[in-house]
Short mmCIF file of C-alpha atoms in Angstrom, two decimals:
data_model
loop_
_atom_site.label_atom_id
_atom_site.label_comp_id
_atom_site.label_asym_id
_atom_site.label_seq_id
_atom_site.Cartn_x
_atom_site.Cartn_y
_atom_site.Cartn_z
CA ASP A 1 -10.88 -85.33 -209.78
CA VAL A 2 -11.72 -82.79 -207.14
CA LYS A 3 -13.70 -84.26 -204.32
CA VAL A 4 -15.76 -82.17 -201.93
CA THR A 5 -17.56 -84.09 -199.22
CA GLN A 6 -20.08 -83.02 -196.63
CA SER A 7 -20.56 -84.78 -193.33
CA SER A 8 -24.27 -85.50 -193.68
CA ARG A 9 -26.77 -85.75 -196.53
CA TYR A 10 -29.78 -85.30 -194.24
CA LEU A 11 -30.03 -83.79 -190.80
CA VAL A 12 -32.96 -83.19 -188.47
CA LYS A 13 -32.48 -80.82 -185.53
CA ARG A 14 -34.66 -79.06 -183.00
CA THR A 15 -35.05 -75.32 -182.59
CA GLY A 16 -32.32 -73.90 -180.39
CA GLU A 17 -29.84 -76.69 -181.00
CA LYS A 18 -26.27 -75.94 -182.06
CA VAL A 19 -25.63 -77.46 -185.48
CA PHE A 20 -22.31 -78.23 -187.15
CA LEU A 21 -22.03 -78.86 -190.87
CA GLU A 22 -18.66 -80.10 -192.02
CA CYS A 23 -17.07 -79.84 -195.45
CA VAL A 24 -13.80 -81.37 -196.62
CA GLN A 25 -11.99 -80.96 -199.93
CA ASP A 26 -9.05 -83.04 -201.06
CA MET A 27 -7.43 -80.84 -203.70
CA ASP A 28 -5.53 -78.28 -201.62
CA HIS A 29 -7.90 -75.52 -202.70
CA GLU A 30 -7.41 -72.06 -201.24
CA ASN A 31 -11.04 -70.97 -201.26
CA MET A 32 -14.03 -72.59 -199.62
CA PHE A 33 -17.66 -71.48 -199.57
CA TRP A 34 -20.94 -72.17 -197.82
CA TYR A 35 -24.22 -71.55 -199.65
CA ARG A 36 -27.82 -72.20 -198.85
CA GLN A 37 -30.16 -73.22 -201.63
CA ASP A 38 -33.87 -72.44 -201.49
CA PRO A 39 -36.47 -72.93 -204.24
CA GLY A 40 -36.73 -69.93 -206.52
CA LEU A 41 -33.87 -68.13 -204.78
CA GLY A 42 -30.99 -70.09 -206.23
CA LEU A 43 -27.85 -70.26 -204.14
CA ARG A 44 -27.01 -67.54 -201.67
CA LEU A 45 -23.56 -67.18 -200.18
CA ILE A 46 -23.37 -67.39 -196.39
CA TYR A 47 -19.63 -67.21 -195.79
CA PHE A 48 -16.43 -67.92 -197.63
CA SER A 49 -12.82 -68.44 -196.65
CA TYR A 50 -9.75 -67.68 -198.73
CA ASP A 51 -7.19 -69.12 -196.32
CA VAL A 52 -6.88 -70.93 -193.02
CA LYS A 53 -8.47 -68.92 -190.21
CA MET A 54 -9.66 -66.29 -192.71
CA LYS A 55 -13.31 -65.70 -193.44
CA GLU A 56 -15.53 -63.20 -195.17
CA LYS A 57 -19.26 -62.65 -194.85
CA GLY A 58 -21.41 -63.40 -197.84
CA ASP A 59 -24.88 -62.16 -198.58
CA ILE A 60 -26.73 -63.83 -195.69
CA PRO A 61 -24.38 -64.42 -192.72
CA GLU A 62 -26.90 -63.69 -189.97
CA GLY A 63 -27.44 -66.65 -187.68
CA TYR A 64 -24.35 -68.48 -188.95
CA SER A 65 -20.67 -68.65 -188.15
CA VAL A 66 -17.80 -70.56 -189.73
CA SER A 67 -14.50 -72.09 -188.82
CA ARG A 68 -11.50 -72.99 -190.91
CA GLU A 69 -8.72 -74.39 -188.75
CA LYS A 70 -7.23 -76.55 -191.50
CA LYS A 71 -6.99 -75.84 -195.20
CA GLU A 72 -9.06 -78.82 -196.25
CA ARG A 73 -11.93 -78.35 -193.80
CA PHE A 74 -14.56 -75.62 -193.56
CA SER A 75 -17.31 -75.82 -190.97
CA LEU A 76 -20.62 -74.01 -190.88
CA ILE A 77 -22.13 -73.48 -187.44
CA LEU A 78 -25.70 -72.63 -186.58
CA GLU A 79 -25.37 -71.34 -183.02
CA SER A 80 -29.07 -71.69 -182.24
CA ALA A 81 -31.00 -73.33 -185.05
CA SER A 82 -34.30 -71.81 -186.08
CA THR A 83 -37.04 -73.11 -188.36
CA ASN A 84 -36.19 -70.51 -191.02
CA GLN A 85 -32.80 -72.16 -191.37
CA THR A 86 -34.43 -75.28 -192.82
CA SER A 87 -32.75 -75.50 -196.20
CA MET A 88 -30.24 -77.27 -198.43
CA TYR A 89 -26.67 -76.31 -197.58
CA LEU A 90 -23.98 -76.60 -200.22
CA CYS A 91 -20.25 -76.40 -199.70
CA ALA A 92 -17.87 -75.53 -202.54
CA SER A 93 -14.17 -74.99 -203.06
CA SER A 94 -11.99 -73.38 -205.70
CA LEU A 95 -8.30 -73.42 -206.38
CA GLY A 96 -7.83 -69.66 -206.29
CA ALA A 97 -4.94 -67.87 -208.03
CA GLY A 98 -7.11 -66.96 -211.00
CA ASP A 99 -8.93 -70.29 -211.33
CA GLU A 100 -12.42 -69.43 -210.21
CA THR A 101 -14.21 -72.66 -211.05
CA GLN A 102 -16.09 -73.82 -207.96
CA TYR A 103 -16.51 -77.50 -207.14
CA PHE A 104 -19.51 -78.43 -205.07
CA GLY A 105 -20.25 -81.04 -202.44
CA PRO A 106 -23.42 -83.17 -202.51
CA GLY A 107 -25.29 -80.92 -200.10
CA THR A 108 -26.83 -81.33 -196.65
CA ARG A 109 -30.59 -81.10 -196.37
CA LEU A 110 -31.29 -79.66 -192.91
CA LEU A 111 -34.71 -79.74 -191.30
CA VAL A 112 -35.18 -77.71 -188.12
CA LEU A 113 -38.28 -78.64 -186.15
CA ALA X 1 -25.21 -54.91 -206.31
CA GLN X 2 -25.09 -57.46 -209.04
CA THR X 3 -28.21 -59.51 -209.72
CA VAL X 4 -28.81 -62.53 -211.92
CA THR X 5 -32.27 -63.33 -213.25
CA GLN X 6 -33.50 -66.57 -214.76
CA SER X 7 -37.03 -65.87 -215.96
CA GLN X 8 -38.00 -69.47 -216.71
CA PRO X 9 -38.58 -71.51 -213.54
CA GLU X 10 -39.29 -74.63 -215.64
CA MET X 11 -38.64 -75.70 -219.20
CA SER X 12 -39.26 -78.92 -221.06
CA VAL X 13 -37.75 -80.30 -224.24
CA GLN X 14 -38.24 -83.39 -226.34
CA GLU X 15 -35.30 -85.76 -226.47
CA ALA X 16 -32.97 -84.92 -229.40
CA GLU X 17 -34.42 -81.42 -229.72
CA THR X 18 -32.76 -78.10 -228.88
CA VAL X 19 -33.63 -75.90 -225.91
CA THR X 20 -32.44 -72.47 -224.80
CA LEU X 21 -32.36 -71.34 -221.18
CA SER X 22 -32.38 -67.60 -220.52
CA CYS X 23 -30.27 -65.58 -218.12
CA THR X 24 -29.92 -61.84 -217.68
CA TYR X 25 -27.72 -60.01 -215.23
CA ASP X 26 -27.23 -56.52 -213.96
CA THR X 27 -23.78 -55.06 -213.44
CA SER X 28 -21.84 -51.87 -213.92
CA GLU X 29 -18.55 -53.73 -214.26
CA SER X 30 -16.80 -54.41 -217.56
CA ASP X 31 -14.62 -57.37 -216.54
CA TYR X 32 -16.46 -60.38 -215.24
CA TYR X 33 -17.17 -64.06 -215.74
CA LEU X 34 -20.39 -65.90 -216.39
CA PHE X 35 -21.16 -69.54 -215.69
CA TRP X 36 -23.81 -72.15 -216.18
CA TYR X 37 -23.97 -74.87 -213.54
CA LYS X 38 -26.03 -78.06 -213.70
CA GLN X 39 -27.51 -79.81 -210.66
CA PRO X 40 -28.96 -83.24 -211.52
CA PRO X 41 -31.55 -84.69 -209.14
CA SER X 42 -29.85 -85.80 -205.91
CA ARG X 43 -26.43 -85.27 -207.43
CA GLN X 44 -23.67 -82.72 -207.11
CA MET X 45 -23.64 -79.41 -208.94
CA ILE X 46 -21.15 -79.33 -211.79
CA LEU X 47 -19.87 -76.62 -214.10
CA VAL X 48 -21.30 -76.80 -217.62
CA ILE X 49 -19.71 -73.83 -219.33
CA ARG X 50 -18.06 -70.49 -218.59
CA GLN X 51 -17.58 -67.25 -220.47
CA GLU X 52 -15.14 -64.41 -219.91
CA ALA X 53 -16.76 -61.05 -220.61
CA TYR X 54 -13.74 -59.75 -222.51
CA LYS X 55 -14.08 -62.56 -225.07
CA GLN X 56 -16.45 -61.83 -227.92
CA GLN X 57 -16.55 -65.43 -229.09
CA ASN X 58 -19.32 -67.50 -227.53
CA ALA X 59 -18.13 -70.44 -225.44
CA THR X 60 -18.96 -73.97 -226.59
CA GLU X 61 -18.64 -77.33 -224.83
CA ASN X 62 -19.82 -80.20 -226.99
CA ARG X 63 -23.65 -79.96 -227.12
CA PHE X 64 -23.69 -76.89 -224.86
CA SER X 65 -23.16 -73.39 -226.17
CA VAL X 66 -23.91 -69.89 -224.98
CA ASN X 67 -25.21 -66.75 -226.61
CA PHE X 68 -23.42 -63.95 -224.79
CA GLN X 69 -24.78 -60.48 -225.52
CA LYS X 70 -22.71 -58.11 -223.41
CA ALA X 71 -24.56 -54.92 -224.28
CA ALA X 72 -27.89 -56.55 -223.50
CA LYS X 73 -26.45 -58.26 -220.39
CA SER X 74 -27.81 -61.55 -221.58
CA PHE X 75 -26.23 -65.01 -221.28
CA SER X 76 -28.40 -67.82 -222.59
CA LEU X 77 -27.52 -71.52 -222.67
CA LYS X 78 -28.36 -73.64 -225.69
CA ILE X 79 -28.49 -77.40 -225.34
CA SER X 80 -28.50 -79.25 -228.66
CA ASP X 81 -29.58 -82.85 -229.22
CA SER X 82 -31.07 -82.99 -225.70
CA GLN X 83 -30.58 -86.21 -223.79
CA LEU X 84 -32.43 -87.69 -220.82
CA GLY X 85 -29.33 -87.07 -218.70
CA ASP X 86 -29.66 -83.34 -219.33
CA ALA X 87 -32.67 -83.21 -217.00
CA ALA X 88 -31.57 -81.07 -214.06
CA MET X 89 -31.70 -77.69 -212.40
CA TYR X 90 -29.57 -75.19 -214.28
CA PHE X 91 -28.13 -72.16 -212.56
CA CYS X 92 -26.65 -69.11 -214.20
CA ALA X 93 -23.94 -67.38 -212.15
CA TYR X 94 -21.92 -64.18 -212.36
CA ARG X 95 -18.56 -63.29 -210.90
CA TRP X 96 -17.02 -59.85 -210.95
CA ASP X 97 -13.30 -59.93 -211.75
CA ASN X 98 -12.30 -58.48 -208.41
CA ALA X 99 -14.91 -60.22 -206.31
CA GLY X 100 -12.54 -62.74 -204.76
CA ASN X 101 -14.28 -65.72 -206.27
CA MET X 102 -17.71 -64.77 -204.98
CA LEU X 103 -20.47 -65.94 -207.30
CA THR X 104 -23.96 -64.49 -207.61
CA PHE X 105 -26.50 -67.09 -208.74
CA GLY X 106 -29.83 -66.85 -210.49
CA GLY X 107 -32.91 -68.61 -209.14
CA GLY X 108 -32.49 -71.62 -211.42
CA THR X 109 -34.41 -73.27 -214.25
CA ARG X 110 -35.67 -76.83 -213.96
CA LEU X 111 -35.24 -78.60 -217.28
CA MET X 112 -37.31 -81.67 -218.02
CA VAL X 113 -36.48 -83.91 -220.98
CA LYS X 114 -39.32 -85.94 -222.50
CA PRO X 115 -38.49 -89.27 -224.11
#
């Protein structure tokens, strides 16, 4: 079974702090994704990566950056957290090469005070 | 830009009954994929069913089936013999064939199952 793990289930940070959210997958997947989930808006793509050190902006990249130094790990960085970044963050991965099924992590619920 | 709309924020169904969740999408593409994902309370999102747009036959996975109407851009999910474990948020998602695995999600439908 594919396993996607996220470093924290719950996180509380203060405005202006730098926040790191980590995601690790154990199935040698090519593609990794970061979404934020808000009520009524579904999931919106922040960034995705199709290879090590490669990244592409999604629909809402403002205020976020990402890092993929190793194939299995994809980090989401909030350079200066703001209250409007309070949300559920979901990481996902997919094999690539025509297999587009995405496998999701458990999510990190971030509260910015 | 592609959009996915789920017009039912909440639905409820009696255990053992059948329920249909609606999804419509907007696209000018002809080759694409459609998905239904399930997110149980406090648990990970999992894929329920997928449909390739070039296939006319509706996808089926056990008690889950879809009604794919390409001309109408409609992709509804039917859950038969509903079980308590079906209670979850359900998300419809679209992927264009050349979109590099990028999914566009609808806003979700919360399904409640009454015993």
